[in-house]
Amino acid sequence: MNMIQAINSAMDVMMERDSSVVVMGEDVGYFGGVFRATAGLQDKYGKERVFDTPITECGIVGVAIGMGAYGLRPVPEIQFADYIYPALDQLVSEAARLRYRSAGEFIAPLTVRSPFGGGIFGGQTHSQSPEGIFTHVSGLKTVIPATPYDAKGLLIACIEDNDPVIFFEPKRIYNGPFDGKYDSPAKNWGSHPGGEVPTGYYRIPLGKAAVVREGEALTILCYGTMVHVVANTVAEAGVDAEIIDLRTLMPLDVDTIVESVKKTGRCMIVHEATRTQGFGAELAAVVQERCFYHLEAPIERVTGFDTPYPHSLEWAYFPGPVRIGQALKKILKD
Amino acid sequence: MPAAPQRSNLPKLSLHVPEPKFRPGDEVDFSDVDVPAAGSASRPDSAADPAEFHQLAYTLVRVLGDDGQAVGPWDPRLDPDTLRIMLRNMALTRAFDERMFRAQRQGKTSFYMKSTGEEAVAVAAAMALAQDDMCFPSYRQQGILITRGYPLIEMMNQIYSNKGDKLQGKQLPIMYSDREKGFFSISGNLATQYPQAVGWAMASAAKGDSRIAATWCGEGSTAEGDFHSACTFAAVYRAPVILNVVNNQWAISSFSGFAGAEATTFAARAIGYGIAGLRIDGNDPLAVYAATQWAAERARTNQGPTLIEHFTYRAEGHSTSDDPSAYRSAQEATAWPLGDPVKRLKEHLIALGEWDEERHAAQDLELAEMVRKTQKEAEKNGILGHGMHQKFETMFEGVYEEMPWHLKEQMQQMLDEEAAAGRPGPKR
Ligand SMILES: Cc1ncc(C[n+]2csc(CCOP(=O)(O)OP(=O)(O)O)c2C)c(N)n1
């Protein structure tokens, strides 16, 4: 399966198992979503469980919260993460706080799915990585898969979770892993082990990172598309890096990170999102606090620049093989 | 800023910034407020097409006339016992407000908001709904909880954030929540409850349930984007929901003109969405009851949503943090042409020969005494500021269903710091 199919399968499995699961969003119903992630679901489960919505993100999330209060388990889609901002108030002030402010009387068991990230010439409003906004909000969980297998298992876990979850889907790797080489032919998931996806139910626990490559020279923390870019760059550079795919950003799998950095003594953080107060800053702080006496070099961050996402200069902006390669040389120097 | 180019052949534009009619010290004259005669508004079938509501969105549905008689097609024809219960609930809401306002002034809590003059909007509506219909209120419909028999002591415990507070001191006073009474957790963020109510109603419809939802916001809050989203969703899916706009003329210091009232009514907003819209006398408990009952029937028969503008007046300050004499004429509340809802219902019952001034005075005394006694009970659980009433750990509980490691760590850090400083936490 590719990642779209895996995500579709996760919703299918959950809708089959639990009649309280409903899917909603712009173009998700009859049409099956602009990325086809919800294709076939309305046919199978009916319009009362899979429906198109008006174009109002604040409404989509607000309505989903009300449905959650009723006892449903909504899976709203925000067409692009770049368009999640109109829903911020409902996410930050409502979904995230509902359990807390009502001392558990009301909950918001939503999973907000949204394609995110760049590398597709999406320009300023189809490329953003706003995860840092959500990891900052207490009460929200933030999950980002890097393979179809993880996407399905994690999405099922999100839907079953009783807390509100932001599920960001790296759209650059919907159809195949991306090594950062934008001018080489596209790959598909067929030849990647992460593309093998069981058709039935399985879940991957939230809050658990995956070590995608074991190594001794340094630890690289990444997620989403960057997992593949990093893996390929490391392989080509012949560096014995330990690559950790965080998978869940909040709550973070601190143990896996700390254990690895204590072993390697070096830590590099890679994300597409802009640098200043990006999630990498939190990661760097966590590593600094817990691994200070094991660090042999300053923590290195390779991220998007602090600019809006540009269109024509995308491949200079993107933290791809060139920039990661330079950072590897720097961090391994002494 | 560079000066705009002057083109002498065109008139200069000017910006209209609304200004209320009366400011502090002004003589108040409400004679231009159009108050149609009680009984004059038509009452369409509850299945009528939304397009038929143009007229009802601009008039005022009124049942109680100046003579205290109930007249016209909207008269809900309630029996005297029901009317007495309604009066009692409204009077109790007022007595509760008085007492809690005073408690704030005495420093027993940090904050309070009264609903004086707006009791009908909550009480009469709650009485017209079924007990299990779901309410998504703003902070000024405490009358719903009182009508639904939620214990006053629970409300007070919440206001005091004391050890009896079921919300564990996590919420600002009056931001109640009670799932059992169908009263959704109140948020400080205005209008967010509007799409949530619509979503609840949509879920109820999708599940083939028979329960409906009702929500309330102030006229000031209708300017929020959530209001628009909610109306759009409600209309698109014909959600079984009642959208109440409590037009009490003021949003803190801003008069309703800043929400668009100079140009049209709030009920008229419904027309553009294709929602049935009613504009009613919000100080007429029978009109509130009748309109709610009508809208509930409409919702329950799958005819879709209704938007009800309750035309009323915020008789007192916005909150205990507000001094209305700084921005409006002190005469406004008494000059308000629609009077006082408690007084009007009282006069109606007297006109029916089912009540009298003596019984009313006795009831007021009884209610005040009951509230006072309950307050004493509540204060045994503590008042705000007299120590921390919740076990320290509760601060970290309920952020998530299960406490993640980082909150456990922060909690332990706090407990260690508190212990090192010699501050033992309260026992739960
Ligand atoms: C999103 C948001 N903006 C601003 C505020 C601050 N605020 C609290 S109440 C209020 C006025 C609301 O007026 P209205 O909706 O007319 O209701 P009323 O207080 O008259 O019942 C304002 C501006 C808030 N709580 N939430």
Short mmCIF file of C-alpha atoms in Angstrom, two decimals, chain A residues 19-20 24 48 51-54 56-72 89-90 93-96 98-103 105-107 137-141 161-164 250-254 286 289-290, chain B residues 134 136 166-168 170-171 175 177-180 183-193 195-200 202-207 209 211 225-226 229 232-233 236-237 394-402 404-406 409:
data_model
loop_
_atom_site.label_atom_id
_atom_site.label_comp_id
_atom_site.label_asym_id
_atom_site.label_seq_id
_atom_site.Cartn_x
_atom_site.Cartn_y
_atom_site.Cartn_z
CA SER A 19 -20.03 2.81 14.66
CA SER A 20 -19.19 6.03 16.51
CA MET A 24 -15.85 14.78 7.79
CA GLU A 48 -24.35 10.12 7.95
CA PHE A 51 -19.78 13.70 4.78
CA ASP A 52 -18.62 16.78 2.95
CA THR A 53 -18.57 20.00 4.92
CA PRO A 54 -18.78 23.69 4.17
CA THR A 56 -14.98 26.56 7.36
CA GLU A 57 -12.17 25.01 9.37
CA CYS A 58 -13.36 26.62 12.58
CA GLY A 59 -16.74 25.06 11.91
CA ILE A 60 -15.32 21.65 11.03
CA VAL A 61 -13.38 21.37 14.27
CA GLY A 62 -16.08 23.07 16.37
CA VAL A 63 -18.75 20.74 15.05
CA ALA A 64 -16.46 17.75 15.58
CA ILE A 65 -15.99 18.78 19.22
CA GLY A 66 -19.77 18.86 19.65
CA MET A 67 -20.03 15.44 18.05
CA GLY A 68 -17.35 14.19 20.41
CA ALA A 69 -19.31 15.57 23.37
CA TYR A 70 -22.30 13.62 22.10
CA GLY A 71 -20.26 10.42 22.12
CA LEU A 72 -19.00 10.12 18.58
CA ASP A 89 -9.18 28.59 18.56
CA GLN A 90 -11.36 25.50 18.55
CA SER A 93 -9.06 26.71 23.53
CA GLU A 94 -11.63 23.96 23.23
CA ALA A 95 -10.50 20.48 22.15
CA ALA A 96 -7.26 20.65 24.10
CA LEU A 98 -12.20 20.31 27.39
CA ARG A 99 -11.23 17.37 29.56
CA TYR A 100 -9.25 19.59 31.91
CA ARG A 101 -11.76 22.37 32.31
CA SER A 102 -14.67 19.98 32.89
CA ALA A 103 -12.59 17.74 35.17
CA GLU A 105 -16.98 15.31 32.33
CA PHE A 106 -16.57 16.05 28.64
CA ILE A 107 -13.83 14.87 26.32
CA VAL A 137 -0.46 23.20 23.48
CA SER A 138 -1.04 21.16 26.59
CA GLY A 139 -3.87 18.71 26.05
CA LEU A 140 -3.09 17.97 22.41
CA LYS A 141 -1.15 15.04 21.03
CA ASP A 161 -7.28 7.51 21.78
CA ASN A 162 -9.61 9.52 24.03
CA ASP A 163 -7.52 12.68 23.71
CA PRO A 164 -7.54 15.08 20.75
CA MET A 250 3.74 14.84 21.92
CA PRO A 251 4.06 12.96 24.15
CA LEU A 252 7.68 12.46 23.20
CA ASP A 253 9.57 9.17 23.58
CA VAL A 254 12.30 10.67 25.69
CA VAL A 286 15.61 17.91 26.22
CA GLU A 289 19.27 18.71 29.93
CA ARG A 290 19.53 14.95 29.97
CA MET B 134 -28.38 19.46 25.51
CA PHE B 136 -24.44 24.91 25.18
CA LYS B 166 -16.32 19.28 41.27
CA LEU B 167 -14.19 21.09 38.68
CA GLN B 168 -11.30 20.93 41.18
CA LYS B 170 -9.55 24.42 37.50
CA GLN B 171 -12.06 26.90 36.11
CA MET B 175 -17.75 28.48 34.15
CA SER B 177 -20.16 22.16 33.69
CA ASP B 178 -22.68 19.44 34.34
CA ARG B 179 -23.04 16.59 31.95
CA GLU B 180 -25.87 15.04 33.88
CA PHE B 183 -25.17 21.69 30.57
CA PHE B 184 -22.02 21.83 28.48
CA SER B 185 -18.75 23.02 30.00
CA ILE B 186 -18.60 26.81 29.66
CA SER B 187 -15.62 28.26 27.86
CA GLY B 188 -14.08 31.68 28.30
CA ASN B 189 -13.66 31.95 24.52
CA LEU B 190 -16.77 33.57 23.12
CA ALA B 191 -19.03 31.80 20.61
CA THR B 192 -17.01 28.58 20.48
CA GLN B 193 -20.04 26.76 21.87
CA PRO B 195 -20.55 25.20 16.28
CA GLN B 196 -20.21 22.68 19.09
CA ALA B 197 -23.94 22.78 19.72
CA VAL B 198 -24.57 22.31 16.02
CA GLY B 199 -22.20 19.34 16.00
CA TRP B 200 -23.98 17.79 18.97
CA MET B 202 -25.92 16.76 13.99
CA ALA B 203 -24.66 13.75 15.93
CA SER B 204 -28.05 13.31 17.54
CA ALA B 205 -29.69 13.43 14.12
CA ALA B 206 -27.16 11.08 12.53
CA LYS B 207 -27.77 8.58 15.31
CA ASP B 209 -31.85 10.09 18.50
CA ARG B 211 -32.82 14.85 21.61
CA GLY B 225 -16.49 33.73 12.98
CA ASP B 226 -17.81 30.76 14.93
CA SER B 229 -19.69 28.74 10.82
CA THR B 232 -23.83 27.67 7.94
CA PHE B 233 -23.49 24.15 9.34
CA VAL B 236 -26.67 22.95 5.52
CA TYR B 237 -27.44 19.84 7.59
CA THR B 394 -4.87 17.73 40.68
CA MET B 395 -3.23 20.53 38.69
CA PHE B 396 -1.60 17.89 36.49
CA GLU B 397 -4.54 15.53 36.26
CA GLY B 398 -6.95 15.55 33.35
CA VAL B 399 -4.71 17.31 30.85
CA TYR B 400 -4.73 13.93 29.12
CA GLU B 401 -6.59 10.77 29.95
CA GLU B 402 -3.35 9.28 31.19
CA PRO B 404 2.37 11.49 30.22
CA TRP B 405 5.91 11.26 31.56
CA HIS B 406 6.67 14.95 31.22
CA GLU B 409 8.09 14.71 36.02
#
